[in-house]
Amino acid sequence: MTGQKKRIAILGSTGSIGTQALQVIQSHRDYFEVEVLTAQNNADLLIAQAKKFKPNTVVIANEDHYIKVKEALLADDVKVFAGENALASVVQMDSIDLVLTALVGFSGLKPTIKAIEAGKNIALANKETLVVAGDLITSLARQKGVNIYPVDSEHSAIFQCIVGEFQNPIEKIILTASGGPFRGKKREELKNVTRAQALKHPNWNMGAKVTIDSATLMNKGLEVIEAKWLFGLKADQIEVVVHPQSIIHSMVQFCDGSIKAQLGLPDMRLPIQFAMTYPERLNSDFPRFDFSKYPSLTFEKPDTESFRNLALSFEALDRGGNMPCVLNAANEVAVEEFLSEKVGFLEMTDLVAQCMGKMNFIARPSLDDYLETDKETRIKAKEFIK
Ligand code: MG
């Protein structure tokens, strides 16, 4: 890049994606400038990051930690704010070029909307934002001339496959799934799997929410919906294939039948870096893929009988309206309750199915409808658990 550095805001800088983004930035200090860092609860890490990267502003969303962060950064010339509202307003600062949204779950929706309204390009790691309100987000982005660069590895792969092909019709995309730690297991065997077992992903090192989602295949379901909105596809143009080695990160089949794939070792830093530097590619020292170490790459159909979340996601996509929002909210509650060992592994899916059956359908939801749907679904889900 010539001239000015790219000025980045990272929402959720203390999480898995946020910390890896800062590793990328650390390797390219002449290319990036950190403008804003935000965290939900992890005040200590936020303080350490602020001292190292000297952002203009930090936000600690949990106001209980405000004094601590404020005092720790008194001598560092860093502005400190607290609370959800601060999060929504700092993303609109003039001095930001790109907002990396690495918040977990539904909480990413409002700040992402605010950033798009202010005309900021988005590096999107928070897939739930598109799952919940893909129609609103993508139409607002079009209206504001904002680009949304995917950080999710599968969507980054698809994006990398279509660079230079933007005018060419896509026949379908093939999202790859690792299958998670329980690939090959049947429902009977899934009944009693534990939190610890579900948190052990075979290939990817990620945050707790997405790791559990990977174990239930809900992550792939959310990614199907995310892909629909990012690439303007219909449900029948999205195929999921299980690829246990996680080397092919996803594929695009064009109208002439040609398939392009993007490959590499599973390392989130690559899609994070590409989203932050597109259209450029910067050097990296990430480990390189060696074909001789992978004599076979294998593929199989997903087992949607044992892992019903994938089928439920296609159903939510098919019904449209607020159904993906219901699916997401029910799933967020389910994962939370599973992580605190209050519901079992299969009950997570039951909860999602129950909520989808019970919530009122809204065909063309407004933002308020989405907020309301999210709230009511959470209440309903908690009632089902009791
Ligand atoms: Mg992914």
CSV table of C-alpha atoms and ligand atoms in Angstrom, one decimal:
chain,number,residue,atom,x,y,z
A,1,MET,CA,0.0,0.0,0.0
A,2,THR,CA,1.3,3.4,-0.8
A,3,GLY,CA,1.0,6.4,1.4
A,4,GLN,CA,-1.2,6.2,4.5
A,5,LYS,CA,-1.5,3.2,6.7
A,6,LYS,CA,-4.8,1.3,6.9
A,7,ARG,CA,-6.5,2.3,10.1
A,8,ILE,CA,-8.3,-0.6,11.8
A,9,ALA,CA,-11.0,-0.9,14.5
A,10,ILE,CA,-11.2,-4.3,16.0
A,11,LEU,CA,-14.5,-5.1,17.8
A,12,GLY,CA,-13.7,-8.0,20.1
A,13,SER,CA,-9.9,-7.7,20.2
A,14,THR,CA,-9.4,-10.1,23.1
A,15,GLY,CA,-11.1,-13.1,21.5
A,16,SER,CA,-9.7,-15.7,19.2
A,17,ILE,CA,-10.1,-13.7,16.0
A,18,GLY,CA,-9.2,-10.4,17.6
A,19,THR,CA,-5.9,-11.7,19.0
A,20,GLN,CA,-4.9,-13.4,15.8
A,21,ALA,CA,-5.8,-10.1,13.9
A,22,LEU,CA,-3.3,-8.3,16.2
A,23,GLN,CA,-0.7,-10.9,15.4
A,24,VAL,CA,-1.2,-10.1,11.7
A,25,ILE,CA,-1.0,-6.4,12.4
A,26,GLN,CA,2.2,-6.9,14.6
A,27,SER,CA,3.9,-8.5,11.5
A,28,HIS,CA,2.9,-5.5,9.3
A,29,ARG,CA,3.2,-2.5,11.5
A,30,ASP,CA,4.2,-0.3,8.5
A,31,TYR,CA,0.9,-1.3,6.8
A,32,PHE,CA,-1.7,-1.1,9.6
A,33,GLU,CA,-2.5,1.4,12.3
A,34,VAL,CA,-4.7,0.2,15.2
A,35,GLU,CA,-7.4,2.9,15.8
A,36,VAL,CA,-9.9,1.2,18.1
A,37,LEU,CA,-9.9,-1.9,20.3
A,38,THR,CA,-12.9,-3.2,22.1
A,39,ALA,CA,-13.5,-6.0,24.6
A,40,GLN,CA,-16.5,-7.4,26.4
A,41,ASN,CA,-15.0,-8.4,29.8
A,42,ASN,CA,-11.3,-9.1,29.4
A,43,ALA,CA,-10.0,-5.8,30.9
A,44,ASP,CA,-6.4,-7.1,31.5
A,45,LEU,CA,-5.8,-8.3,28.0
A,46,LEU,CA,-7.4,-5.1,26.6
A,47,ILE,CA,-5.1,-3.0,28.7
A,48,ALA,CA,-2.0,-5.0,27.5
A,49,GLN,CA,-3.1,-4.7,23.9
A,50,ALA,CA,-3.7,-0.9,24.2
A,51,LYS,CA,-0.2,-0.4,25.7
A,52,LYS,CA,1.3,-2.4,22.9
A,53,PHE,CA,-0.6,-1.0,19.9
A,54,LYS,CA,-1.4,2.5,21.1
A,55,PRO,CA,-4.9,2.8,19.7
A,56,ASN,CA,-6.7,6.2,19.7
A,57,THR,CA,-9.6,4.7,21.7
A,58,VAL,CA,-10.6,1.5,23.6
A,59,VAL,CA,-14.0,0.4,24.7
A,60,ILE,CA,-14.7,-2.0,27.5
A,61,ALA,CA,-18.3,-3.1,27.0
A,62,ASN,CA,-18.8,-4.3,30.6
A,63,GLU,CA,-19.0,-1.0,32.5
A,64,ASP,CA,-17.9,-2.7,35.7
A,65,HIS,CA,-14.3,-2.7,34.4
A,66,TYR,CA,-14.3,1.0,33.3
A,67,ILE,CA,-12.3,2.5,36.2
A,68,LYS,CA,-9.7,-0.3,36.0
A,69,VAL,CA,-9.1,0.2,32.3
A,70,LYS,CA,-9.2,4.0,32.6
A,71,GLU,CA,-6.7,4.1,35.4
A,72,ALA,CA,-4.3,1.6,33.7
A,73,LEU,CA,-4.2,3.7,30.5
A,74,LEU,CA,-4.0,7.2,32.1
A,75,ALA,CA,-0.4,7.7,31.0
A,76,ASP,CA,-0.8,6.2,27.6
A,77,ASP,CA,-2.9,8.9,25.8
A,78,VAL,CA,-5.6,6.3,25.0
A,79,LYS,CA,-9.3,7.4,25.2
A,80,VAL,CA,-11.4,4.9,27.3
A,81,PHE,CA,-15.1,4.4,27.0
A,82,ALA,CA,-17.5,1.8,28.4
A,83,GLY,CA,-20.8,0.3,27.6
A,84,GLU,CA,-22.7,-1.0,24.5
A,85,ASN,CA,-23.6,2.5,23.3
A,86,ALA,CA,-20.0,3.5,23.2
A,87,LEU,CA,-19.3,0.5,21.1
A,88,ALA,CA,-21.9,1.6,18.6
A,89,SER,CA,-20.5,5.2,18.4
A,90,VAL,CA,-16.8,4.6,18.2
A,91,VAL,CA,-17.1,2.6,15.0
A,92,GLN,CA,-18.3,5.8,13.3
A,93,MET,CA,-15.0,7.7,14.0
A,94,ASP,CA,-13.6,9.5,11.0
A,95,SER,CA,-10.2,8.0,11.5
A,96,ILE,CA,-11.3,4.4,10.8
A,97,ASP,CA,-10.8,2.8,7.4
A,98,LEU,CA,-11.9,-0.8,8.2
A,99,VAL,CA,-13.9,-2.3,11.0
A,100,LEU,CA,-13.1,-5.9,11.9
A,101,THR,CA,-16.2,-7.3,13.6
A,102,ALA,CA,-15.1,-10.2,15.8
A,103,LEU,CA,-17.8,-10.0,18.4
A,104,VAL,CA,-19.6,-13.2,19.4
A,105,GLY,CA,-23.2,-13.8,18.4
A,106,PHE,CA,-26.1,-11.4,18.1
A,107,SER,CA,-24.2,-8.7,20.0
A,108,GLY,CA,-22.4,-7.9,16.7
A,109,LEU,CA,-25.5,-6.8,14.9
A,110,LYS,CA,-25.9,-3.2,16.2
A,111,PRO,CA,-22.3,-2.0,16.0
A,112,THR,CA,-22.0,-3.5,12.5
A,113,ILE,CA,-25.1,-1.6,11.4
A,114,LYS,CA,-23.6,1.6,12.9
A,115,ALA,CA,-20.3,1.1,11.1
A,116,ILE,CA,-22.0,0.5,7.7
A,117,GLU,CA,-24.1,3.6,8.2
A,118,ALA,CA,-20.9,5.6,8.6
A,119,GLY,CA,-19.6,4.1,5.4
A,120,LYS,CA,-16.9,1.9,6.9
A,121,ASN,CA,-15.8,-1.2,5.1
A,122,ILE,CA,-16.3,-4.3,7.2
A,123,ALA,CA,-14.1,-7.4,7.7
A,124,LEU,CA,-16.8,-9.7,8.9
A,125,ALA,CA,-15.9,-12.4,11.4
A,126,ASN,CA,-19.2,-12.2,13.2
A,127,LYS,CA,-21.3,-14.5,11.0
A,128,GLU,CA,-24.4,-14.3,13.3
A,129,THR,CA,-24.9,-10.7,12.1
A,130,LEU,CA,-25.6,-11.9,8.5
A,131,VAL,CA,-27.5,-15.0,9.8
A,132,VAL,CA,-29.9,-12.8,11.8
A,133,ALA,CA,-30.4,-9.9,9.5
A,134,GLY,CA,-28.7,-10.6,6.2
A,135,ASP,CA,-31.3,-8.8,4.1
A,136,LEU,CA,-31.0,-5.5,6.1
A,137,ILE,CA,-27.2,-5.7,6.3
A,138,THR,CA,-26.5,-6.4,2.7
A,139,SER,CA,-29.0,-3.8,1.4
A,140,LEU,CA,-27.6,-1.2,3.8
A,141,ALA,CA,-24.1,-2.0,2.6
A,142,ARG,CA,-25.1,-1.6,-1.0
A,143,GLN,CA,-26.8,1.7,-0.3
A,144,LYS,CA,-23.7,3.0,1.5
A,145,GLY,CA,-21.2,1.6,-1.0
A,146,VAL,CA,-19.7,-0.5,1.8
A,147,ASN,CA,-17.7,-3.7,1.1
A,148,ILE,CA,-18.1,-6.6,3.4
A,149,TYR,CA,-15.0,-8.8,3.3
A,150,PRO,CA,-15.5,-12.3,4.8
A,151,VAL,CA,-13.1,-13.5,7.5
A,152,ASP,CA,-14.8,-16.9,8.0
A,153,SER,CA,-12.3,-19.3,6.3
A,154,GLU,CA,-14.9,-20.9,4.0
A,155,HIS,CA,-16.3,-17.6,2.8
A,156,SER,CA,-12.8,-16.2,2.4
A,157,ALA,CA,-12.1,-19.2,0.2
A,158,ILE,CA,-15.1,-18.5,-1.9
A,159,PHE,CA,-14.2,-14.9,-2.1
A,160,GLN,CA,-10.7,-15.7,-3.2
A,161,CYS,CA,-12.1,-18.1,-5.8
A,162,ILE,CA,-14.3,-15.4,-7.3
A,163,VAL,CA,-11.8,-12.5,-7.4
A,164,GLY,CA,-11.5,-11.7,-11.1
A,165,GLU,CA,-14.8,-13.6,-11.8
A,166,PHE,CA,-17.3,-11.1,-10.3
A,167,GLN,CA,-19.2,-11.0,-13.6
A,168,ASN,CA,-19.3,-14.7,-14.1
A,169,PRO,CA,-22.4,-16.7,-12.9
A,170,ILE,CA,-21.9,-19.1,-10.0
A,171,GLU,CA,-23.7,-22.4,-10.5
A,172,LYS,CA,-23.1,-23.4,-6.9
A,173,ILE,CA,-20.7,-23.2,-4.0
A,174,ILE,CA,-19.4,-26.1,-2.1
A,175,LEU,CA,-18.8,-25.3,1.6
A,176,THR,CA,-16.4,-27.7,3.2
A,177,ALA,CA,-16.9,-28.9,6.8
A,178,SER,CA,-14.5,-30.8,9.0
A,179,GLY,CA,-17.3,-32.7,10.5
A,180,GLY,CA,-16.1,-31.7,14.0
A,181,PRO,CA,-14.9,-34.0,16.8
A,182,PHE,CA,-17.9,-36.3,16.5
A,183,ARG,CA,-17.9,-37.1,12.8
A,184,GLY,CA,-19.2,-40.6,12.2
A,185,LYS,CA,-21.0,-40.9,15.5
A,186,LYS,CA,-24.7,-41.7,15.5
A,187,ARG,CA,-27.4,-40.1,17.7
A,188,GLU,CA,-27.2,-42.8,20.3
A,189,GLU,CA,-23.4,-42.1,20.8
A,190,LEU,CA,-23.9,-38.4,20.9
A,191,LYS,CA,-26.3,-38.4,23.8
A,192,ASN,CA,-23.7,-38.3,26.5
A,193,VAL,CA,-20.8,-36.4,25.0
A,194,THR,CA,-19.4,-33.9,27.4
A,195,ARG,CA,-18.5,-30.3,27.3
A,196,ALA,CA,-14.8,-31.1,27.3
A,197,GLN,CA,-15.1,-33.5,24.4
A,198,ALA,CA,-17.1,-31.0,22.4
A,199,LEU,CA,-14.6,-28.3,23.0
A,200,LYS,CA,-11.8,-30.3,21.3
A,201,HIS,CA,-11.9,-29.5,17.7
A,202,PRO,CA,-9.6,-31.7,15.5
A,203,ASN,CA,-8.3,-29.0,13.1
A,204,TRP,CA,-9.2,-25.5,14.1
A,205,ASN,CA,-8.3,-23.5,17.2
A,206,MET,CA,-11.3,-21.2,17.9
A,207,GLY,CA,-13.4,-19.6,20.5
A,208,ALA,CA,-15.8,-21.7,22.7
A,209,LYS,CA,-19.1,-20.7,20.9
A,210,VAL,CA,-17.9,-21.6,17.4
A,211,THR,CA,-16.2,-24.7,18.6
A,212,ILE,CA,-19.4,-26.1,20.1
A,213,ASP,CA,-21.2,-24.9,16.9
A,214,SER,CA,-18.7,-27.0,14.9
A,215,ALA,CA,-19.3,-30.1,17.0
A,216,THR,CA,-23.1,-29.8,16.4
A,217,LEU,CA,-22.7,-28.8,12.7
A,218,MET,CA,-24.7,-25.6,13.6
A,219,ASN,CA,-21.6,-23.7,12.5
A,220,LYS,CA,-21.9,-25.1,9.0
A,221,GLY,CA,-25.6,-24.3,9.0
A,222,LEU,CA,-24.9,-20.7,10.0
A,223,GLU,CA,-22.3,-20.5,7.3
A,224,VAL,CA,-24.8,-21.7,4.7
A,225,ILE,CA,-27.0,-18.7,5.6
A,226,GLU,CA,-24.0,-16.4,5.8
A,227,ALA,CA,-23.0,-17.5,2.3
A,228,LYS,CA,-26.4,-16.9,0.9
A,229,TRP,CA,-26.2,-13.2,1.9
A,230,LEU,CA,-22.5,-12.6,1.1
A,231,PHE,CA,-22.7,-14.0,-2.4
A,232,GLY,CA,-26.3,-13.5,-3.3
A,233,LEU,CA,-27.2,-17.2,-3.7
A,234,LYS,CA,-30.3,-19.4,-3.4
A,235,ALA,CA,-30.4,-22.2,-0.9
A,236,ASP,CA,-30.2,-24.8,-3.7
A,237,GLN,CA,-26.9,-23.3,-4.9
A,238,ILE,CA,-25.2,-24.1,-1.6
A,239,GLU,CA,-23.8,-27.6,-1.0
A,240,VAL,CA,-22.0,-28.8,2.1
A,241,VAL,CA,-19.4,-31.5,1.9
A,242,VAL,CA,-17.5,-33.0,4.8
A,243,HIS,CA,-13.8,-32.9,4.3
A,244,PRO,CA,-12.1,-34.0,7.5
A,245,GLN,CA,-8.6,-32.7,6.7
A,246,SER,CA,-9.8,-29.1,6.4
A,247,ILE,CA,-7.3,-28.3,3.6
A,248,ILE,CA,-9.7,-27.2,1.0
A,249,HIS,CA,-11.5,-24.3,2.6
A,250,SER,CA,-14.3,-24.2,0.1
A,251,MET,CA,-15.0,-24.2,-3.6
A,252,VAL,CA,-17.0,-22.5,-6.3
A,253,GLN,CA,-18.5,-24.2,-9.4
A,254,PHE,CA,-19.1,-21.7,-12.2
A,255,CYS,CA,-21.7,-21.9,-15.0
A,256,ASP,CA,-19.3,-23.8,-17.3
A,257,GLY,CA,-18.8,-26.6,-14.7
A,258,SER,CA,-15.3,-25.5,-13.7
A,259,ILE,CA,-14.6,-25.8,-10.0
A,260,LYS,CA,-12.1,-23.5,-8.2
A,261,ALA,CA,-10.9,-24.4,-4.7
A,262,GLN,CA,-8.8,-22.5,-2.2
A,263,LEU,CA,-6.4,-24.6,-0.2
A,264,GLY,CA,-4.0,-24.2,2.7
A,265,LEU,CA,-3.3,-25.4,6.3
A,266,PRO,CA,-6.1,-24.5,8.7
A,267,ASP,CA,-4.9,-21.2,10.1
A,268,MET,CA,-7.3,-18.3,10.7
A,269,ARG,CA,-4.6,-15.7,10.3
A,270,LEU,CA,-4.7,-16.1,6.5
A,271,PRO,CA,-8.3,-15.3,6.0
A,272,ILE,CA,-8.1,-12.5,8.6
A,273,GLN,CA,-5.1,-11.0,6.8
A,274,PHE,CA,-6.7,-11.3,3.4
A,275,ALA,CA,-9.9,-9.5,4.6
A,276,MET,CA,-7.8,-6.7,6.0
A,277,THR,CA,-5.5,-6.2,3.0
A,278,TYR,CA,-7.8,-7.1,0.0
A,279,PRO,CA,-7.1,-6.6,-2.9
A,280,GLU,CA,-3.5,-7.0,-1.9
A,281,ARG,CA,-1.7,-10.0,-0.6
A,282,LEU,CA,1.0,-9.4,2.0
A,283,ASN,CA,3.9,-11.7,2.8
A,284,SER,CA,3.4,-14.1,5.7
A,285,ASP,CA,5.5,-16.6,7.6
A,286,PHE,CA,2.4,-18.9,8.3
A,287,PRO,CA,3.3,-22.6,7.9
A,288,ARG,CA,3.1,-23.8,4.3
A,289,PHE,CA,1.0,-26.7,3.1
A,290,ASP,CA,3.0,-29.8,2.0
A,291,PHE,CA,1.2,-32.2,-0.4
A,292,SER,CA,3.5,-35.1,0.5
A,293,LYS,CA,2.2,-35.0,4.1
A,294,TYR,CA,-1.4,-35.3,2.9
A,295,PRO,CA,-1.5,-38.2,0.5
A,296,SER,CA,-5.3,-38.2,0.5
A,297,LEU,CA,-7.9,-35.6,0.9
A,298,THR,CA,-11.3,-37.2,1.4
A,299,PHE,CA,-14.9,-36.1,1.1
A,300,GLU,CA,-18.2,-37.4,2.3
A,301,LYS,CA,-21.8,-36.4,2.6
A,302,PRO,CA,-22.8,-34.8,5.9
A,303,ASP,CA,-25.0,-36.9,8.2
A,304,THR,CA,-28.0,-34.7,8.7
A,305,GLU,CA,-29.9,-37.4,10.6
A,306,SER,CA,-27.4,-37.4,13.5
A,307,PHE,CA,-26.5,-33.7,13.1
A,308,ARG,CA,-30.0,-32.2,12.5
A,309,ASN,CA,-28.8,-28.6,12.9
A,310,LEU,CA,-27.6,-28.5,9.3
A,311,ALA,CA,-31.1,-29.6,8.1
A,312,LEU,CA,-32.7,-27.0,10.5
A,313,SER,CA,-30.5,-24.3,9.0
A,314,PHE,CA,-31.6,-25.1,5.5
A,315,GLU,CA,-35.2,-25.1,6.7
A,316,ALA,CA,-34.7,-21.7,8.3
A,317,LEU,CA,-33.1,-20.3,5.2
A,318,ASP,CA,-36.0,-21.7,3.1
A,319,ARG,CA,-38.7,-20.2,5.3
A,320,GLY,CA,-36.8,-16.9,5.4
A,321,GLY,CA,-38.1,-13.9,7.3
A,322,ASN,CA,-37.2,-14.0,11.0
A,323,MET,CA,-36.6,-17.8,11.0
A,324,PRO,CA,-32.8,-17.6,10.8
A,325,CYS,CA,-33.0,-15.1,13.7
A,326,VAL,CA,-35.0,-17.6,15.7
A,327,LEU,CA,-32.6,-20.4,14.9
A,328,ASN,CA,-29.6,-18.2,15.9
A,329,ALA,CA,-31.1,-17.0,19.2
A,330,ALA,CA,-32.2,-20.5,20.2
A,331,ASN,CA,-28.8,-21.8,19.4
A,332,GLU,CA,-27.0,-19.1,21.4
A,333,VAL,CA,-29.0,-20.0,24.4
A,334,ALA,CA,-28.5,-23.7,23.8
A,335,VAL,CA,-24.7,-23.4,23.5
A,336,GLU,CA,-24.6,-21.2,26.7
A,337,GLU,CA,-26.6,-23.8,28.6
A,338,PHE,CA,-24.5,-26.7,27.2
A,339,LEU,CA,-21.3,-24.9,28.2
A,340,SER,CA,-22.6,-24.5,31.8
A,341,GLU,CA,-23.6,-28.2,31.6
A,342,LYS,CA,-27.4,-27.6,32.0
A,343,VAL,CA,-28.5,-29.3,28.8
A,344,GLY,CA,-27.1,-32.2,26.9
A,345,PHE,CA,-25.5,-32.3,23.4
A,346,LEU,CA,-28.6,-33.5,21.5
A,347,GLU,CA,-30.9,-31.2,23.5
A,348,MET,CA,-29.2,-28.2,21.9
A,349,THR,CA,-30.8,-29.2,18.6
A,350,ASP,CA,-34.1,-30.0,20.2
A,351,LEU,CA,-34.2,-26.5,21.7
A,352,VAL,CA,-33.6,-24.9,18.3
A,353,ALA,CA,-36.3,-27.1,16.6
A,354,GLN,CA,-38.8,-26.3,19.4
A,355,CYS,CA,-38.3,-22.6,19.1
A,356,MET,CA,-38.6,-22.7,15.3
A,357,GLY,CA,-41.9,-24.4,15.8
A,358,LYS,CA,-43.3,-22.0,18.4
A,359,MET,CA,-42.1,-18.5,17.4
A,360,ASN,CA,-44.3,-16.3,15.3
A,361,PHE,CA,-43.2,-16.1,11.7
A,362,ILE,CA,-42.6,-12.6,10.3
A,363,ALA,CA,-42.1,-12.6,6.5
A,364,ARG,CA,-40.4,-9.1,6.2
A,365,PRO,CA,-38.9,-8.2,9.5
A,366,SER,CA,-37.7,-4.7,10.3
A,367,LEU,CA,-34.7,-4.2,12.6
A,368,ASP,CA,-37.1,-3.8,15.6
A,369,ASP,CA,-38.8,-7.1,14.6
A,370,TYR,CA,-35.4,-8.8,14.6
A,371,LEU,CA,-34.5,-7.4,18.0
A,372,GLU,CA,-37.9,-8.5,19.3
A,373,THR,CA,-37.6,-11.9,17.8
A,374,ASP,CA,-34.2,-12.4,19.3
A,375,LYS,CA,-35.4,-11.4,22.7
A,376,GLU,CA,-38.6,-13.5,22.7
A,377,THR,CA,-36.8,-16.5,21.3
A,378,ARG,CA,-34.3,-16.4,24.2
A,379,ILE,CA,-37.2,-16.2,26.7
A,380,LYS,CA,-39.0,-19.1,25.0
A,381,ALA,CA,-35.8,-21.2,24.9
A,382,LYS,CA,-35.2,-20.7,28.6
A,383,GLU,CA,-38.8,-21.8,29.3
A,384,PHE,CA,-38.2,-25.0,27.4
A,385,ILE,CA,-35.2,-25.8,29.4
A,386,LYS,CA,-37.0,-25.5,32.8
B,1,MG,MG,-15.8,-21.2,9.2
